[in-house]
Structures are given as structure tokens and as C-alpha cells.
Coordinates of N, CA, C and O in Angstrom, one line a residue:
X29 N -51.5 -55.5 17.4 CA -52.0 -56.8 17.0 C -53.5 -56.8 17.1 O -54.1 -56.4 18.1
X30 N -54.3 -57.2 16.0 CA -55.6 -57.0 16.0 C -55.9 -58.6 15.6 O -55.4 -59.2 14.6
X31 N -57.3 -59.3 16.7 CA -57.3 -60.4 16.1 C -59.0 -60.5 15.8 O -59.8 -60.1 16.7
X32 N -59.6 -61.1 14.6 CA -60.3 -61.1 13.9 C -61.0 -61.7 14.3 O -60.5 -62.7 14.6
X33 N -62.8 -61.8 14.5 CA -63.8 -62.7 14.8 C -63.5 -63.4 16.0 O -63.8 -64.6 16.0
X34 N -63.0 -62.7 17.2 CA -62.7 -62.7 18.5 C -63.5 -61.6 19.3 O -63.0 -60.5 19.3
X35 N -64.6 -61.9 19.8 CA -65.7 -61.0 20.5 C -64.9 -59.7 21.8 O -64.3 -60.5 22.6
X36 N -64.6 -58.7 22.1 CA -64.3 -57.7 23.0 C -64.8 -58.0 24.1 O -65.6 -59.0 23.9
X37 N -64.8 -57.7 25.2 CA -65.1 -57.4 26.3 C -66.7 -56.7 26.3 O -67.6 -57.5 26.5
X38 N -66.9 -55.5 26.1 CA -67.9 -54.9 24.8 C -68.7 -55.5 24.4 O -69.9 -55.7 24.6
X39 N -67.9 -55.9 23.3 CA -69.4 -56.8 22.4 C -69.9 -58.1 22.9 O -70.9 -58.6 22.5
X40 N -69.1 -58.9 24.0 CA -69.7 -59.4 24.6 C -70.9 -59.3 25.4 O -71.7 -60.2 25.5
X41 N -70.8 -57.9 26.0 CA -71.4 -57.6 27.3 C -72.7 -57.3 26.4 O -73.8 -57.8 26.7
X42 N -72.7 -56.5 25.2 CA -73.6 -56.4 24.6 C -74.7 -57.4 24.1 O -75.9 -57.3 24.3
X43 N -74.0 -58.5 23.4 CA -74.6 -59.0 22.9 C -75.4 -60.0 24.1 O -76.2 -60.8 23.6
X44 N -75.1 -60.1 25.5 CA -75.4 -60.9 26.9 C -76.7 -59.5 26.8 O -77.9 -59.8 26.6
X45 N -76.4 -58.4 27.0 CA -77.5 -57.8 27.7 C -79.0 -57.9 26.1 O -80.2 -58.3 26.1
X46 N -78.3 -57.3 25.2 CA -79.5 -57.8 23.9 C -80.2 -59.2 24.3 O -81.4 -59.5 24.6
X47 N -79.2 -59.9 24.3 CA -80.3 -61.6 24.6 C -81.4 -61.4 25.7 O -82.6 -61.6 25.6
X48 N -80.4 -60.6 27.1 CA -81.2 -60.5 27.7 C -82.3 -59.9 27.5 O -83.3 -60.5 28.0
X49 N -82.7 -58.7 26.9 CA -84.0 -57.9 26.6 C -84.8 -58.7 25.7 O -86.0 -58.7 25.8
X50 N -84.3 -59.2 25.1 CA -85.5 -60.0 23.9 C -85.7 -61.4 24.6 O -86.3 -62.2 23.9
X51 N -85.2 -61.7 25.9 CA -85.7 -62.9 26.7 C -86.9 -62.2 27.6 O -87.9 -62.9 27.9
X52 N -86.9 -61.0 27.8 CA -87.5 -60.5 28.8 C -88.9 -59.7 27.8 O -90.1 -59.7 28.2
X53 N -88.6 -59.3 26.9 CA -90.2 -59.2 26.5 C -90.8 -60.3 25.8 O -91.7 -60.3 25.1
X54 N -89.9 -61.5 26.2 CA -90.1 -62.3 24.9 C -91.1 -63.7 26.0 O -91.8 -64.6 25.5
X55 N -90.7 -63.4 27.4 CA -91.6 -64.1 28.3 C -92.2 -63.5 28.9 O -91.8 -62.4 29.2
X56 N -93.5 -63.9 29.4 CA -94.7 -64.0 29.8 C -94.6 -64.6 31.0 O -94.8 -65.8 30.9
X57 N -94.3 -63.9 32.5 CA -94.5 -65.1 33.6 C -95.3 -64.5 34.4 O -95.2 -63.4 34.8
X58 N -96.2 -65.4 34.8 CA -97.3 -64.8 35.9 C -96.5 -64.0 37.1 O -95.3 -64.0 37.3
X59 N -97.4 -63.4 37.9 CA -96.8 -62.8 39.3 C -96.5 -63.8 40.2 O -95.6 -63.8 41.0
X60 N -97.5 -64.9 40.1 CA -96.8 -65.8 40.9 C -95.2 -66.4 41.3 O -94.7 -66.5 42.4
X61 N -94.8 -66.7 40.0 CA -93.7 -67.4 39.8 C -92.3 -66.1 39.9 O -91.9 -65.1 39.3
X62 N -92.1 -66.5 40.4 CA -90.3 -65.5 41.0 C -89.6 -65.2 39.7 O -89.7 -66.1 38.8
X63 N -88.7 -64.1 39.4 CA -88.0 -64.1 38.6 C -86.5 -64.6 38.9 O -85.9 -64.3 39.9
X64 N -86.2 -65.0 38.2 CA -84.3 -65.7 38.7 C -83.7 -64.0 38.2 O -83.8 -63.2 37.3
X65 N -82.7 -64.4 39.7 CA -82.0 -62.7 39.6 C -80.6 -63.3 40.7 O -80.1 -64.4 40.8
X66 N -80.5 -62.8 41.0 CA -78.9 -63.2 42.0 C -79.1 -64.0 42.8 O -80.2 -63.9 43.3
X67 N -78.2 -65.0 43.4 CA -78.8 -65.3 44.6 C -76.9 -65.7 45.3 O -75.9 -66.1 44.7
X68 N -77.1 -65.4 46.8 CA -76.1 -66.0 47.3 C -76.2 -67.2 48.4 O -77.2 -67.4 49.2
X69 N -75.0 -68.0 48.3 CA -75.6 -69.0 49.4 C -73.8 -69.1 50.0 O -72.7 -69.2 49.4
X70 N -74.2 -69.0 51.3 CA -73.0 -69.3 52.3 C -72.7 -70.5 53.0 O -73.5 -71.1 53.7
X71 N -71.5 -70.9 52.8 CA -70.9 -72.2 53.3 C -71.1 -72.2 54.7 O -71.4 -71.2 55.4
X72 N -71.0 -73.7 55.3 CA -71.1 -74.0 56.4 C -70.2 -73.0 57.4 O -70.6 -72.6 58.5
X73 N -68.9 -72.8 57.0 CA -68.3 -72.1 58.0 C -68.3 -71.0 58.2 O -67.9 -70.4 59.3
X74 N -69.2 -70.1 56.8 CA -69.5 -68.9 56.8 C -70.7 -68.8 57.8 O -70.7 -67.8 58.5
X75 N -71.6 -69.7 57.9 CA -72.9 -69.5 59.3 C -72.6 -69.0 60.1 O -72.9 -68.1 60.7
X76 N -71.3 -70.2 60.1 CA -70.5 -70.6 61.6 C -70.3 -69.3 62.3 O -70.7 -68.8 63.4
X77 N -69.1 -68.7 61.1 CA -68.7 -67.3 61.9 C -69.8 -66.2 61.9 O -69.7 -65.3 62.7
X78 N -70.5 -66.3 61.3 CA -71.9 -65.5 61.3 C -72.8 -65.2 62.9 O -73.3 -64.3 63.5
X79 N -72.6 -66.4 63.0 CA -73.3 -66.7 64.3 C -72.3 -66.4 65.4 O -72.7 -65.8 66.4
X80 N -71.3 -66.8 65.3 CA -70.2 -66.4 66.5 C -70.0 -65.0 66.4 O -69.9 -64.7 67.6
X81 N -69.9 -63.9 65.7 CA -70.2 -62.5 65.7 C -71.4 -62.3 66.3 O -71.6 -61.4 67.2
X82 N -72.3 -63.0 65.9 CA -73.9 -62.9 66.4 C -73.4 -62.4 68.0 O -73.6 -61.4 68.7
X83 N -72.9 -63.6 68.1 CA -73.3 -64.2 69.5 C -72.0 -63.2 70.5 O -72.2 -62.9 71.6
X84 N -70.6 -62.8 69.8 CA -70.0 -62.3 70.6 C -70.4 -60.8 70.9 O -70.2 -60.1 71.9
X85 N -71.4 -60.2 69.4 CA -71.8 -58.8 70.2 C -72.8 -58.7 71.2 O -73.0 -57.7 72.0
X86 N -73.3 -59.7 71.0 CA -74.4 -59.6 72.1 C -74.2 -60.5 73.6 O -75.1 -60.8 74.4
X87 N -72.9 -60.6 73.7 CA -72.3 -60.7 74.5 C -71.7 -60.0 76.0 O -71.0 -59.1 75.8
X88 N -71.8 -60.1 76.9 CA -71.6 -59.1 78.0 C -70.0 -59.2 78.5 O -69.4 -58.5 79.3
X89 N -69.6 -60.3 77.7 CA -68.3 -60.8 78.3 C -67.1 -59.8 77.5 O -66.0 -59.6 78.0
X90 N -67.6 -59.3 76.2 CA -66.8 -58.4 75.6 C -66.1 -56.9 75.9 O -66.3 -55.9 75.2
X91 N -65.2 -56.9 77.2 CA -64.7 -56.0 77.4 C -64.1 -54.8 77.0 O -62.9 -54.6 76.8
X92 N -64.8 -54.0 76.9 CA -64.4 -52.8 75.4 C -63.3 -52.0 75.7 O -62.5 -51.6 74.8
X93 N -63.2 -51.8 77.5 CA -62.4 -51.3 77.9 C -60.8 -51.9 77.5 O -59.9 -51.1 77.4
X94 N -60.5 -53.0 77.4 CA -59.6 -54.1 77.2 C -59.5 -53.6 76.0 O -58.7 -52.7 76.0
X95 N -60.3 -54.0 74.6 CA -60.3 -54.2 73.4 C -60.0 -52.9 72.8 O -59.4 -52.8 71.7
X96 N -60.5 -51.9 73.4 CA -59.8 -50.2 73.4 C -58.4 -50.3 73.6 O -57.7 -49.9 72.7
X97 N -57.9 -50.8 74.5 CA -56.7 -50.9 75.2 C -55.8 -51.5 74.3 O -54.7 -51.0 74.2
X98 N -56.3 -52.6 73.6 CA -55.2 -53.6 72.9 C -55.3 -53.0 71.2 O -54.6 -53.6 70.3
X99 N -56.0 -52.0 71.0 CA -56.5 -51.8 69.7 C -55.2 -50.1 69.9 O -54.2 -50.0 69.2
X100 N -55.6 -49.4 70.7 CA -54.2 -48.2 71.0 C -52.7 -49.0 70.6 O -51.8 -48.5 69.9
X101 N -52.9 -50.4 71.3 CA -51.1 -50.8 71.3 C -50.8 -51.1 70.2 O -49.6 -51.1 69.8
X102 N -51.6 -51.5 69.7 CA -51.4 -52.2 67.8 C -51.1 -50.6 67.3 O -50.0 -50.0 67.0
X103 N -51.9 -50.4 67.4 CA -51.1 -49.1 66.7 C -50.1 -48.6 66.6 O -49.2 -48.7 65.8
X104 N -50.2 -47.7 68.2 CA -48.9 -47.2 68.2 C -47.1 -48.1 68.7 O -46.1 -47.8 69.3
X105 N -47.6 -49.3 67.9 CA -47.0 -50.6 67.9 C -46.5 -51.3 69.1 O -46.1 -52.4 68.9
X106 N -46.5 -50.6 70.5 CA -46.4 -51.1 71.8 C -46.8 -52.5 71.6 O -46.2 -53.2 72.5
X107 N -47.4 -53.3 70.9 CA -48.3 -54.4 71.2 C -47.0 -55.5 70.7 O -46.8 -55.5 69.5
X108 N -46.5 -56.2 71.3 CA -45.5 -57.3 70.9 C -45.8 -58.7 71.3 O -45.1 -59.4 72.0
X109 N -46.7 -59.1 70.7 CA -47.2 -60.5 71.2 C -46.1 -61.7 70.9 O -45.3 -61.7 70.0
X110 N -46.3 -62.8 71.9 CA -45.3 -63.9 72.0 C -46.0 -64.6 70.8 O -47.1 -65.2 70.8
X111 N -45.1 -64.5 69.7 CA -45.6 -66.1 68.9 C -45.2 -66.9 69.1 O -45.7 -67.9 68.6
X112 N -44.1 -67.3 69.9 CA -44.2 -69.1 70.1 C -45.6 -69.7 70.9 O -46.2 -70.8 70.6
X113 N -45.9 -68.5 71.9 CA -47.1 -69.1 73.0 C -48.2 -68.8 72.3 O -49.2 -69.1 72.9
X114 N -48.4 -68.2 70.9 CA -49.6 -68.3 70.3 C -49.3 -69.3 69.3 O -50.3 -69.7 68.7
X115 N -48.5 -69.6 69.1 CA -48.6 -70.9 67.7 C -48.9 -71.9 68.9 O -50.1 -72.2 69.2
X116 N -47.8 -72.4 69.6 CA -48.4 -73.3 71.0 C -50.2 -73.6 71.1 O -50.7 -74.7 70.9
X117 N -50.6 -72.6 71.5 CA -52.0 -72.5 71.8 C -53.0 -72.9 70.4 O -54.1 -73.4 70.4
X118 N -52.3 -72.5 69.2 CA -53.2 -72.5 68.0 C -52.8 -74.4 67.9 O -53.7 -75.3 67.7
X119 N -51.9 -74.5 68.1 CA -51.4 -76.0 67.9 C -52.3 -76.4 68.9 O -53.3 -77.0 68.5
X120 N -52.1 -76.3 70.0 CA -53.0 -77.2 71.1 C -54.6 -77.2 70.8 O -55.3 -78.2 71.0
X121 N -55.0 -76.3 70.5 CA -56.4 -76.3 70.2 C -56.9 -77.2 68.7 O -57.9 -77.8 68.4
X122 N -55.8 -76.9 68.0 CA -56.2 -77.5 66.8 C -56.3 -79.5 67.1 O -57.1 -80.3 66.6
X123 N -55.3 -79.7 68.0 CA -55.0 -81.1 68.4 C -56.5 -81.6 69.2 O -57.1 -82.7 68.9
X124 N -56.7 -80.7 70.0 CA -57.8 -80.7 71.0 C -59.2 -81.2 69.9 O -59.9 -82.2 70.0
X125 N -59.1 -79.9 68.8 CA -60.8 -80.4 68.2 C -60.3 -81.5 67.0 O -61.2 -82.2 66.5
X126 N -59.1 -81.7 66.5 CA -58.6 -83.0 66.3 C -59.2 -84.5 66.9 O -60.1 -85.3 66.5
X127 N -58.4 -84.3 67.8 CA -58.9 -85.4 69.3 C -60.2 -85.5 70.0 O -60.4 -86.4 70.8
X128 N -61.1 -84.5 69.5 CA -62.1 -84.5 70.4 C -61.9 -84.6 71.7 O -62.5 -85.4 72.5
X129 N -61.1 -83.9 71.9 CA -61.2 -84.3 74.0 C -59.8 -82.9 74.0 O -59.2 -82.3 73.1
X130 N -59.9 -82.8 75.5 CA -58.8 -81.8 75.7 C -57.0 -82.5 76.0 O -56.7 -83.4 76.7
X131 N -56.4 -81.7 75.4 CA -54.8 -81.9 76.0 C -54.6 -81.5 77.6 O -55.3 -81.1 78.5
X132 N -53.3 -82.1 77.5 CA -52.4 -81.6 79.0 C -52.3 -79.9 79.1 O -51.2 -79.7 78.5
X133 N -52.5 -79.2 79.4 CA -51.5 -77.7 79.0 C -50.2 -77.3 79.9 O -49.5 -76.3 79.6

């Protein structure tokens, strides 16, 4: 099936990068002024956790000896964690910053 005066993947890309070169000799901008080129911006929650990695490596409380230990059992699959007492806990906490204030436990 071949369809007619429907741009490729290709000639798209092509005809995006042509524009672009004849935009770019085609302006004149001082050194002052920045050129627009990628830019990324991170959501609030991405800071969040940014900062909380920040803050747990530089941390003294991070027991490596432990985190060694629990990282062996995953593996060699020893590691059988209770999900009811981790849903529990993920529920209690969720209620907690829900509620602003703490539960019973």
C-alpha cells in the first residue's frame, strides 16, 4: 500500500532540519541573547525526590551494612516481606499526611 502526498518519517525529518539551517544563517543574533536549544524543567515532586536522595546520601543514618544484607536476600530470594504489614503501613501513612496529624498504630 503506498499512500500519496503523505510526508515519511524522512522527509519529514528532512525537511524540519532544511528549515532549520536556513533559520540559522538566515538570523543574526548578538552574543548577548541566548540561543533556544533544549531545556528541561522538573515537577514539584521530582525536586522533592531529588532532594530526599540529596539528603539520604549524605546521610549517616544509612546503614550499608543492613542495605548489603537486604540487597543479598532479594536476590538469592530469601527475602519474603509481609504485604499485609506493608500495605497497613503504606495505608497508615497515606491517612496520616491525609489527616495531617498522626494515627493510633
Amino acid at each position: 500500500m503506498q499512500i500519496k502526498g503523505f510526508p515519511t518519517g524522512i522527509q519529514t525529518y528532512e525537511q524540519s532540519k532544511t528549515e532549520k539551517t536556513k533559520a540559522d544563517k538566515g538570523s543574526s543574533q548578538s552574543s548577548s541573547q541566548a540561543q533556544s536549544g533544549d531545556r528541561v524543567t522538573l515537577s514539584q515532586g521530582a525536586k522533592l525526590h531529588q532532594t530526599a536522595m540529596k539528603a539520604a546520601g549524605n546521610s549517616d543514618e544509612v546503614r550499608m551494612e543492613k542495605v548489603q544484607n537486604l540487597k543479598e536476600r532479594v536476590a538469592d530470594g530469601s527475602y519474603q516481606p509481609d504485604a499485609r504489614r506493608t500495605a497497613e503501613k503504606m495505608i497508615r501513612e497515606d491517612l496520616e499526611n491525609w489527616m495531617g496529624g498522626a494515627t493510633n498504630e
